[in-house]
Short mmCIF file of C-alpha atoms in Angstrom, two decimals:
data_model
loop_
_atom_site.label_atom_id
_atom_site.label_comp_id
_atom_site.label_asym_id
_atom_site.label_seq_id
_atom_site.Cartn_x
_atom_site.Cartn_y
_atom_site.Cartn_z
CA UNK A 15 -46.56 12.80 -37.62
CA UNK A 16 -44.40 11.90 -41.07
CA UNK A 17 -46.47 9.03 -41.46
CA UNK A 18 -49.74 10.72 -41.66
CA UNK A 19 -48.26 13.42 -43.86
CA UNK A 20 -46.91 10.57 -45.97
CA UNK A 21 -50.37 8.85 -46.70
CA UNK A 22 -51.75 12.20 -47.18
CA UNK A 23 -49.63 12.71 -49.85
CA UNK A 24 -50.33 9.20 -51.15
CA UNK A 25 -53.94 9.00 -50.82
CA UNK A 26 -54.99 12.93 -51.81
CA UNK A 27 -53.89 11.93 -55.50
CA UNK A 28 -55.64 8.41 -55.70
CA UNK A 29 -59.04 9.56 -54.73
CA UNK A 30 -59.01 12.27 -57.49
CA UNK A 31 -58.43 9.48 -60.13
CA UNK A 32 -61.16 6.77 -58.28
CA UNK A 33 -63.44 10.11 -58.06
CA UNK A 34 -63.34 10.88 -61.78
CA UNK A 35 -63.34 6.51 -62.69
CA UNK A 36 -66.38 5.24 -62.67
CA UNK A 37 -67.45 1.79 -63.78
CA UNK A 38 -70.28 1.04 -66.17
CA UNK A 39 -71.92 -1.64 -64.60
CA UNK A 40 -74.74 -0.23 -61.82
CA UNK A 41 -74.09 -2.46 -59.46
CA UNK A 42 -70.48 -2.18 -59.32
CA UNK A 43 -70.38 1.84 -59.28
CA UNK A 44 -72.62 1.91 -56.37
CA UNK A 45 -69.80 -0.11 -54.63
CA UNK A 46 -66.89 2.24 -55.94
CA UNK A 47 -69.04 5.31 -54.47
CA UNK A 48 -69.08 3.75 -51.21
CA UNK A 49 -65.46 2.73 -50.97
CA UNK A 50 -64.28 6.26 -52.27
CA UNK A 51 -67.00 7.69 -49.59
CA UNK A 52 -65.08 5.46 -46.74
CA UNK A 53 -61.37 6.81 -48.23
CA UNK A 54 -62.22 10.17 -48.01
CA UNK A 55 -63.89 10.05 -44.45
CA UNK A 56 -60.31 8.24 -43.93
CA UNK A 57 -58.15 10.75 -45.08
CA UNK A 58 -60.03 13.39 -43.08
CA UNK A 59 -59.83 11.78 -40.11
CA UNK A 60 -55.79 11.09 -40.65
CA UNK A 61 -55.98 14.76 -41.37
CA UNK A 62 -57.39 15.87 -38.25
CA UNK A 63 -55.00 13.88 -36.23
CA UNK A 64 -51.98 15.08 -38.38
CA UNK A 65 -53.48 18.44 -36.77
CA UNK A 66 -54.45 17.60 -33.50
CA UNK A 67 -50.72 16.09 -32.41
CA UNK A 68 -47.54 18.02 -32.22
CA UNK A 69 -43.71 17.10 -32.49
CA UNK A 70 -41.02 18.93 -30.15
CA UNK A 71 -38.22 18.19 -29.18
CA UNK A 72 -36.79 19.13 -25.36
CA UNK A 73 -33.56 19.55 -24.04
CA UNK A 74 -32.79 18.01 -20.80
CA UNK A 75 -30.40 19.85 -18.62
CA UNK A 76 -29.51 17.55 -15.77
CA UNK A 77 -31.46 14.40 -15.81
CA UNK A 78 -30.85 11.68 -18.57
CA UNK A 79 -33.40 10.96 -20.74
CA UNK A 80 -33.59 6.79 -19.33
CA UNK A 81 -34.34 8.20 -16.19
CA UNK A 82 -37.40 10.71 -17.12
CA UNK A 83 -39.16 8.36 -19.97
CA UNK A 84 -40.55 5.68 -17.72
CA UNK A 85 -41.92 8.72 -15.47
CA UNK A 86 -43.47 10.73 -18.74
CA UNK A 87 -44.90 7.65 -20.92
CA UNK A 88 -47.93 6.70 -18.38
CA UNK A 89 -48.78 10.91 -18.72
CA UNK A 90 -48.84 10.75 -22.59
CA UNK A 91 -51.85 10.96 -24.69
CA UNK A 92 -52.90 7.92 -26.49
CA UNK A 93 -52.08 8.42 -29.82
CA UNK A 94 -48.43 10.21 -28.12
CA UNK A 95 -44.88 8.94 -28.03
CA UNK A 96 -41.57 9.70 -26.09
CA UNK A 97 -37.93 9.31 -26.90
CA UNK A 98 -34.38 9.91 -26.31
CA UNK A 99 -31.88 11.49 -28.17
CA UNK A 100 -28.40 12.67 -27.17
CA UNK A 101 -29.83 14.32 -23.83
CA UNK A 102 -32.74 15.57 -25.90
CA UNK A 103 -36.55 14.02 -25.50
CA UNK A 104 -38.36 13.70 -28.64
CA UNK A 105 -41.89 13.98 -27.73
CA UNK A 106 -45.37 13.74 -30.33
CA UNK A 107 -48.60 14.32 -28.43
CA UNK A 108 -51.24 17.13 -27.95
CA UNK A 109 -50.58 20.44 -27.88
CA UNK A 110 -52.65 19.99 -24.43
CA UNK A 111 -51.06 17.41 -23.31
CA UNK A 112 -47.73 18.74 -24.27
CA UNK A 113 -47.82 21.55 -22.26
CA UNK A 114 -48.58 19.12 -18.74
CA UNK A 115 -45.61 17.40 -19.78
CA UNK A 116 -43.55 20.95 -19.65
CA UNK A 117 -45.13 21.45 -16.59
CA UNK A 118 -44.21 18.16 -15.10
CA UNK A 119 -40.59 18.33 -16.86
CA UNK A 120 -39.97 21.25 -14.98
CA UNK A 121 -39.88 19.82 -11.67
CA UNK A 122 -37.86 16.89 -12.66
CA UNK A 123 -35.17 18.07 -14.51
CA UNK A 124 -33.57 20.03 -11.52
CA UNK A 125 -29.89 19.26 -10.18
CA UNK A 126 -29.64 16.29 -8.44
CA UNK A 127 -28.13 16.39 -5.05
CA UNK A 128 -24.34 15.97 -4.21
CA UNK A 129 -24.38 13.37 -1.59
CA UNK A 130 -21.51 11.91 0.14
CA UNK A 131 -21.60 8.15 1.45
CA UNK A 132 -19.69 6.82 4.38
CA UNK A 133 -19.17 3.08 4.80
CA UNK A 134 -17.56 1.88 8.18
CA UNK A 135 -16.56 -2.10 8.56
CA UNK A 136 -15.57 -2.87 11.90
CA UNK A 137 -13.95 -6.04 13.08
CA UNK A 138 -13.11 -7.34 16.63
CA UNK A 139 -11.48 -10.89 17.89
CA UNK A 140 -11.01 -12.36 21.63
CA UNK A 141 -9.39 -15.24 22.19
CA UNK A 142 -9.21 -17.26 26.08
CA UNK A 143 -6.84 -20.05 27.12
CA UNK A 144 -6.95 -21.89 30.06
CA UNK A 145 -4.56 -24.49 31.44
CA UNK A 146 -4.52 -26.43 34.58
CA UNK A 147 -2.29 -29.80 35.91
CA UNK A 148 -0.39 -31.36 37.95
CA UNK A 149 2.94 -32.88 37.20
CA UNK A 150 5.64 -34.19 39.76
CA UNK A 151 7.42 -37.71 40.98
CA UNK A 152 5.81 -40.06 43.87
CA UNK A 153 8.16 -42.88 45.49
CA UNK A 154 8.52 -45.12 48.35
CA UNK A 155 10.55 -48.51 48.89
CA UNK A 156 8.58 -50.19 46.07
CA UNK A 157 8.61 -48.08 43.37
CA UNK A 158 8.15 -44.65 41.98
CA UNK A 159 5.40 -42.82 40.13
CA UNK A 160 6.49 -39.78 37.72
CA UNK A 161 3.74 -37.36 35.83
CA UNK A 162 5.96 -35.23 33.51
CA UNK A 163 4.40 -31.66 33.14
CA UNK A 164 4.87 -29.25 30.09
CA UNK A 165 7.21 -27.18 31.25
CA UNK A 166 5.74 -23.86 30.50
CA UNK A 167 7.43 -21.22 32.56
CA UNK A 168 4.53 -18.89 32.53
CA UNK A 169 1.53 -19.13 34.56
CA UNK A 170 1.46 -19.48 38.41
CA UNK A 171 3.15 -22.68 39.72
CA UNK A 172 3.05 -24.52 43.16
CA UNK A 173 5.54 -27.03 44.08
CA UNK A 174 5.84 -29.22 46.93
CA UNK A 175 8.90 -31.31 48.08
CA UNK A 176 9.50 -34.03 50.39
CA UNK A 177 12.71 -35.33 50.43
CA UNK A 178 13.24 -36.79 46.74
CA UNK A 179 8.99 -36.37 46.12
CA UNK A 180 7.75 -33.47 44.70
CA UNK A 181 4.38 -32.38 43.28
CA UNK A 182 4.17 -29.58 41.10
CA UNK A 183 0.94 -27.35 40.30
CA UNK A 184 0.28 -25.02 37.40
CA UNK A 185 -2.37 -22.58 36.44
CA UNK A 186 -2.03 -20.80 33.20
CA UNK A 187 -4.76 -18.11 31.88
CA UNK A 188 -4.17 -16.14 28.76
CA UNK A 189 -6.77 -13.99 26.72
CA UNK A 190 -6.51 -11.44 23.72
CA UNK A 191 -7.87 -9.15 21.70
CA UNK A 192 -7.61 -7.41 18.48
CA UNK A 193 -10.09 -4.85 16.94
CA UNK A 194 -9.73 -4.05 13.01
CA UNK A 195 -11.93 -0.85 11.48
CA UNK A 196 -11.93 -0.26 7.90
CA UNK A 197 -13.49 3.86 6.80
CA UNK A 198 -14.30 4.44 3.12
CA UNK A 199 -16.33 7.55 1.53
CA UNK A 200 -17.09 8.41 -1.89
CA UNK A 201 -18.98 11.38 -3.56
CA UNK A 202 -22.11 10.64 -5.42
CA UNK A 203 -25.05 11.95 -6.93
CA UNK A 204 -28.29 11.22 -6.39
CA UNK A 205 -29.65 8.32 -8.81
CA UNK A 206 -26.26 7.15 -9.90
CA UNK A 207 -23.89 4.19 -9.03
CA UNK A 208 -21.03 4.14 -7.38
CA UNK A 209 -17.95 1.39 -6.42
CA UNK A 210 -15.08 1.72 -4.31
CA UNK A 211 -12.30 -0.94 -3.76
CA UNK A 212 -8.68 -0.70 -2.52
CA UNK A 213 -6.62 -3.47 -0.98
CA UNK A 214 -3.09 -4.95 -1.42
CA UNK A 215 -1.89 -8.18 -3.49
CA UNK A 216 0.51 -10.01 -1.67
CA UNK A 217 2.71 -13.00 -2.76
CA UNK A 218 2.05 -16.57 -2.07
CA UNK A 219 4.77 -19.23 -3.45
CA UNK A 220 3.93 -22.39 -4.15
CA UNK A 221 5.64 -25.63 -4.97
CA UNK A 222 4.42 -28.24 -7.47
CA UNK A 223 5.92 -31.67 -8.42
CA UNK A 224 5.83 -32.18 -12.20
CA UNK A 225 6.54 -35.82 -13.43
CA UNK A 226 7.77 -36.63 -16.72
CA UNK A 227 9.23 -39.85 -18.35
CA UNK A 228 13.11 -39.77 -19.58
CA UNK A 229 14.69 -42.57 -20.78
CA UNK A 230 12.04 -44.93 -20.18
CA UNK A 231 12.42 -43.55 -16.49
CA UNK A 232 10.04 -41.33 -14.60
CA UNK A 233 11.78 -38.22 -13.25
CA UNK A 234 10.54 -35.70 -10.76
CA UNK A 235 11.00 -32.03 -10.55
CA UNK A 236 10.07 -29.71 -7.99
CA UNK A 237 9.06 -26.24 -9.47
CA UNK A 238 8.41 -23.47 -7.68
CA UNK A 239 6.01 -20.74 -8.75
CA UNK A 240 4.77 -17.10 -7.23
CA UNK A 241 0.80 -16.46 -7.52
CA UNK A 242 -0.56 -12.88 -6.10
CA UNK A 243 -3.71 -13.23 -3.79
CA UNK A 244 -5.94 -10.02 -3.08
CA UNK A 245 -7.06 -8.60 -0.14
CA UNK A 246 -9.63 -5.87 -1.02
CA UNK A 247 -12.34 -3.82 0.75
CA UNK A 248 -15.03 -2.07 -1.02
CA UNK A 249 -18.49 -1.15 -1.37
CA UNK A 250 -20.88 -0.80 -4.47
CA UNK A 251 -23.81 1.73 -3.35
CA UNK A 252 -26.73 3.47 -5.35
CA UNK A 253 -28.73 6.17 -3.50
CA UNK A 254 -32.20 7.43 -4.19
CA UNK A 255 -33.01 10.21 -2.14
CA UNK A 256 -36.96 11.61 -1.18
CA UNK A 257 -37.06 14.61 0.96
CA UNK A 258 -34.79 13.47 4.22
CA UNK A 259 -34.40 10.26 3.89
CA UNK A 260 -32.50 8.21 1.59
CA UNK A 261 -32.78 4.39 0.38
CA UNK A 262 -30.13 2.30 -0.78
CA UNK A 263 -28.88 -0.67 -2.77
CA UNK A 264 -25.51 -1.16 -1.62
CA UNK A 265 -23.27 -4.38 -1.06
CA UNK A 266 -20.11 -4.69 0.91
CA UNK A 267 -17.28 -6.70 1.00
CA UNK A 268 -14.21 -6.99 3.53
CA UNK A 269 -11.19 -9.54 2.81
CA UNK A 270 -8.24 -9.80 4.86
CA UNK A 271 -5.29 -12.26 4.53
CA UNK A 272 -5.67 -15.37 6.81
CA UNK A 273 -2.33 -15.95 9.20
CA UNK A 274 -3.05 -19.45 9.94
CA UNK A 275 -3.16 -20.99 6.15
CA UNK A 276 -0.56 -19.21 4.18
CA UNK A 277 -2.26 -17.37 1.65
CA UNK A 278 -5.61 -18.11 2.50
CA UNK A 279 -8.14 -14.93 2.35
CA UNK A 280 -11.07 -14.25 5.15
CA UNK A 281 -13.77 -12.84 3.47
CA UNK A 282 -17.16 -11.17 4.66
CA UNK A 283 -19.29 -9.53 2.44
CA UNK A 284 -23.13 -8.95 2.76
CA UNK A 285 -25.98 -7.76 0.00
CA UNK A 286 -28.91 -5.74 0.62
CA UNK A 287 -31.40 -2.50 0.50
CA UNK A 288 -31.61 0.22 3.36
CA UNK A 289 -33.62 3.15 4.24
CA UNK A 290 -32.62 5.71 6.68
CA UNK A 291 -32.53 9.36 7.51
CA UNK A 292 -29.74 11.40 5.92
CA UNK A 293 -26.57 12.11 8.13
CA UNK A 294 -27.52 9.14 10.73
CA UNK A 295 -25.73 6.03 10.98
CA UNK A 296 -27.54 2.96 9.78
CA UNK A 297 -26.19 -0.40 10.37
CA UNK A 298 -26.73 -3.02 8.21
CA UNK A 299 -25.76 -6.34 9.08
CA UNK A 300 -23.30 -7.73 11.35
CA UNK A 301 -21.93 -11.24 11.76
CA UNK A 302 -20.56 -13.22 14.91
CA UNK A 303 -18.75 -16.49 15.30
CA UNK A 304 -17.77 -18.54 18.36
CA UNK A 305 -15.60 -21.15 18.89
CA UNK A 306 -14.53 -23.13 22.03
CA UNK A 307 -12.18 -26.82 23.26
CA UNK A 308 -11.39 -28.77 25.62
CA UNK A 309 -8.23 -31.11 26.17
CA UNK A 310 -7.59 -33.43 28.97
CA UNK A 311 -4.33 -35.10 29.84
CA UNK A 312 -3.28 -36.93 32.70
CA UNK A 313 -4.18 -34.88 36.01
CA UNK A 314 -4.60 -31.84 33.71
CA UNK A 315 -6.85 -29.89 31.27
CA UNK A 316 -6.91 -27.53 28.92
CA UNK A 317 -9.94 -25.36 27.64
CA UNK A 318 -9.90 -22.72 24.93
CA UNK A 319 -12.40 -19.95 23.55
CA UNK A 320 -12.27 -17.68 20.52
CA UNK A 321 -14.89 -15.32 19.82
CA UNK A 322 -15.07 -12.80 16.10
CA UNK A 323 -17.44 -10.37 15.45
CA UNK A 324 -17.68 -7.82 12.21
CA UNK A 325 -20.47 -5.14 11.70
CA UNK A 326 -21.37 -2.60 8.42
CA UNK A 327 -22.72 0.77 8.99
CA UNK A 328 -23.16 3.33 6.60
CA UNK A 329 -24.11 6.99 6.67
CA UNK A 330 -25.52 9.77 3.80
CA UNK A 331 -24.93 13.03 4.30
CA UNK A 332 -25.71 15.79 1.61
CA UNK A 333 -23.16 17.98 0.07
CA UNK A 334 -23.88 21.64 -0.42
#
C-alpha cells in the first residue's frame, strides 16, 4: 500500500510538467502524447488498486502467527500479503477478502487443548540352564577308569556304589526372570513439542598405561582415571489433535547400564509417527531377542537359553 502511495506522489507531479512540455517537431509530440496518455492510464490504475486493497493489522490471542500464515496465504487475494509481527498478523488484501479471513481467523485462533501424554517402556528377560552328566570311577584287576564331575552341589544327584566303583548322576535345571517397566508423563499442548529425560550417571574407572622416555629409558605409568556414563530414559513427542483422535511424532529411547561389561550401556530407542484415539493405549513398536548354547563334555552336556523382550506404548488423554 506505501508503495503505490509513493509513486503516486512521484508520478502526479511529472505528468503535470510532460503535460504542459511539448516538443516542436510533429512527429515527436505525437509520441510524447501517447506516452503521457499510457502514464496517466498508469497512475489511475495504481490508484484504483491503492483503493481497492486494505492494510490491518490483527492480534492473535492464542495461536502463533508461524502456525496460522501457511493456513491464511492460499485464502489471500492476489495482489494480498500476510505477515507476522510480535503475535500480531499484518495483513494487505481486499476489504472482501479481508473480512473471509476474519471469518476464518475466528475459528482458528481458539485455545488449544491441554493434553497430557503417557509413555510406558516395558522390559522383560528369561533366562534357562540345563545341565546333565555323569561322573564317577570304574576298576577291575587291570586298571581303573575315573570321569571327574563338577562338583556342583545343587541339582538332583544319583550315585551308585559297588565296593570301591561308583557312578554318579546329575541333573541340574535353573531358569529366571526379571521384568523392568519404565512410566513417564508430561503436559502438553496441542501443536507444540515436548522432551522428557531423566536417568542417573554412574562412575566407570578406567586404567591407562602412558609411556614416556627418561633417561634414554622408556618408563611406564599406570594412571587411573574416573569417566561418568549415562543411563537415561526419555521421550520427545509432538501431538496434533483432530476431533478424537490424535497423531503423533514421537521418538523414544530407554538405556540401562549393562552388568556383564563394566560400564557398558544397553540401549533401545525407536523413531516414528502414530495415530490413535485419545485416552487408548497405542503401542508402537516392540523388540525381541533370543539367544541359545550348547556344551558337551565327556558323558555330559550343557544347554542354555536367554530370551529379552521390550515394548513402547503411549497414551493421550485431554486435560480439562
Amino acid at each position: 500500500m506505501y508503495w503505490t502511495i509513493g509513486v503516486i506522489f512521484f508520478l502526479g507531479p511529472l505528468l503535470q510538467f510532460m503535460t504542459r512540455s511539448r516538443p516542436c517537431n510533429a512527429v515527436t509530440s505525437g509520441a510524447w502524447r501517447w506516452l503521457v496518455s499510457l502514464l496517466w492510464v498508469a497512475l489511475a490504475s495504481i490508484a484504483a488498486h491503492a483503493q481497492n486493497t486494505v492494510l490491518e493489522v490483527i492480534p492473535l490471542r492464542y495461536r502463533m502467527a508461524q502456525e496460522i500464515i501457511p493456513i491464511i496465504q492460499p485464502m489471500l487475494a492476489r495482489e494480498g500479503s500476510v505477515s507476522g509481527f510480535q503475535g500480531q498478523l499484518v495483513v494487505r488484501t481486499t476489504p472482501a477478502n479481508l473480512e473471509e479471513i476474519k471469518r476464518i481467523l475466528a475459528s482458528l485462533d481458539t485455545a488449544p487443548r491441554q493434553l497430557l501424554i503417557t509413555v510406558r517402556q516395558d522390559a522383560e528377560a528369561g533366562r534357562s540352564r540345563s545341565t546333565a552328566e555323569v561322573s564317577g570311577s570304574v576298576g577291575g584287576d587291570h586298571g581303573r577308569v575315573t570321569v571327574p564331575g563338577s562338583q556342583d552341589p545343587r541339582g538332583g544327584n544319583v550315585v551308585l556304589r559297588e565296593g570301591d566303583d561308583s557312578v554318579r548322576l546329575q541333573v541340574l535345571e535353573g531358569t529366571g526372570s526379571q521384568s523392568d517397566r519404565d512410566t513417564q508423563s508430561v503436559r502438553v499442548m496441542e501443536g507444540r513439542e515436548a522432551f522428557v529425560r531423566i536417568g542417573q550417571s554412574v562412575p566407570v574407572r578406567e586404567r591407562q598405561v602412558q609411556r614416556s622416555v627418561v633417561g634414554g629409558r622408556v618408563v611406564e605409568q599406570v594412571v587411573e582415571t574416573t569417566q561418568y556414563r549415562d543411563a537415561a530414559t526419555g521421550f520427545y513427542v509432538l501431538p496434533r489433535v483432530s476431533g478424537d483422535r490424535v497423531t503423533l511424532d514421537i521418538s523414544t529411547q530407554r538405556e540401562s547400564l549393562s552388568r556383564p561389561v563394566q560400564g557398558g550401556v544397553n540401549v533401545q530407542s525407536m523413531v516414528t509417527n502414530v495415530s490413535g484415539r485419545l485416552g487408548e493405549w497405542m503401542e508402537i513398536g516392540g523388540i525381541g531377542q533370543d539367544a541359545s548354547g550348547q556344551q558337551s563334555v565327556l558323558l555330559g552336556r550343557t544347554t542354555s537359553a536367554s530370551r529379552s523382550s521390550g515394548r513402547v506404548l503411549v497414551k493421550v488423554e485431554e486435560v480439562r
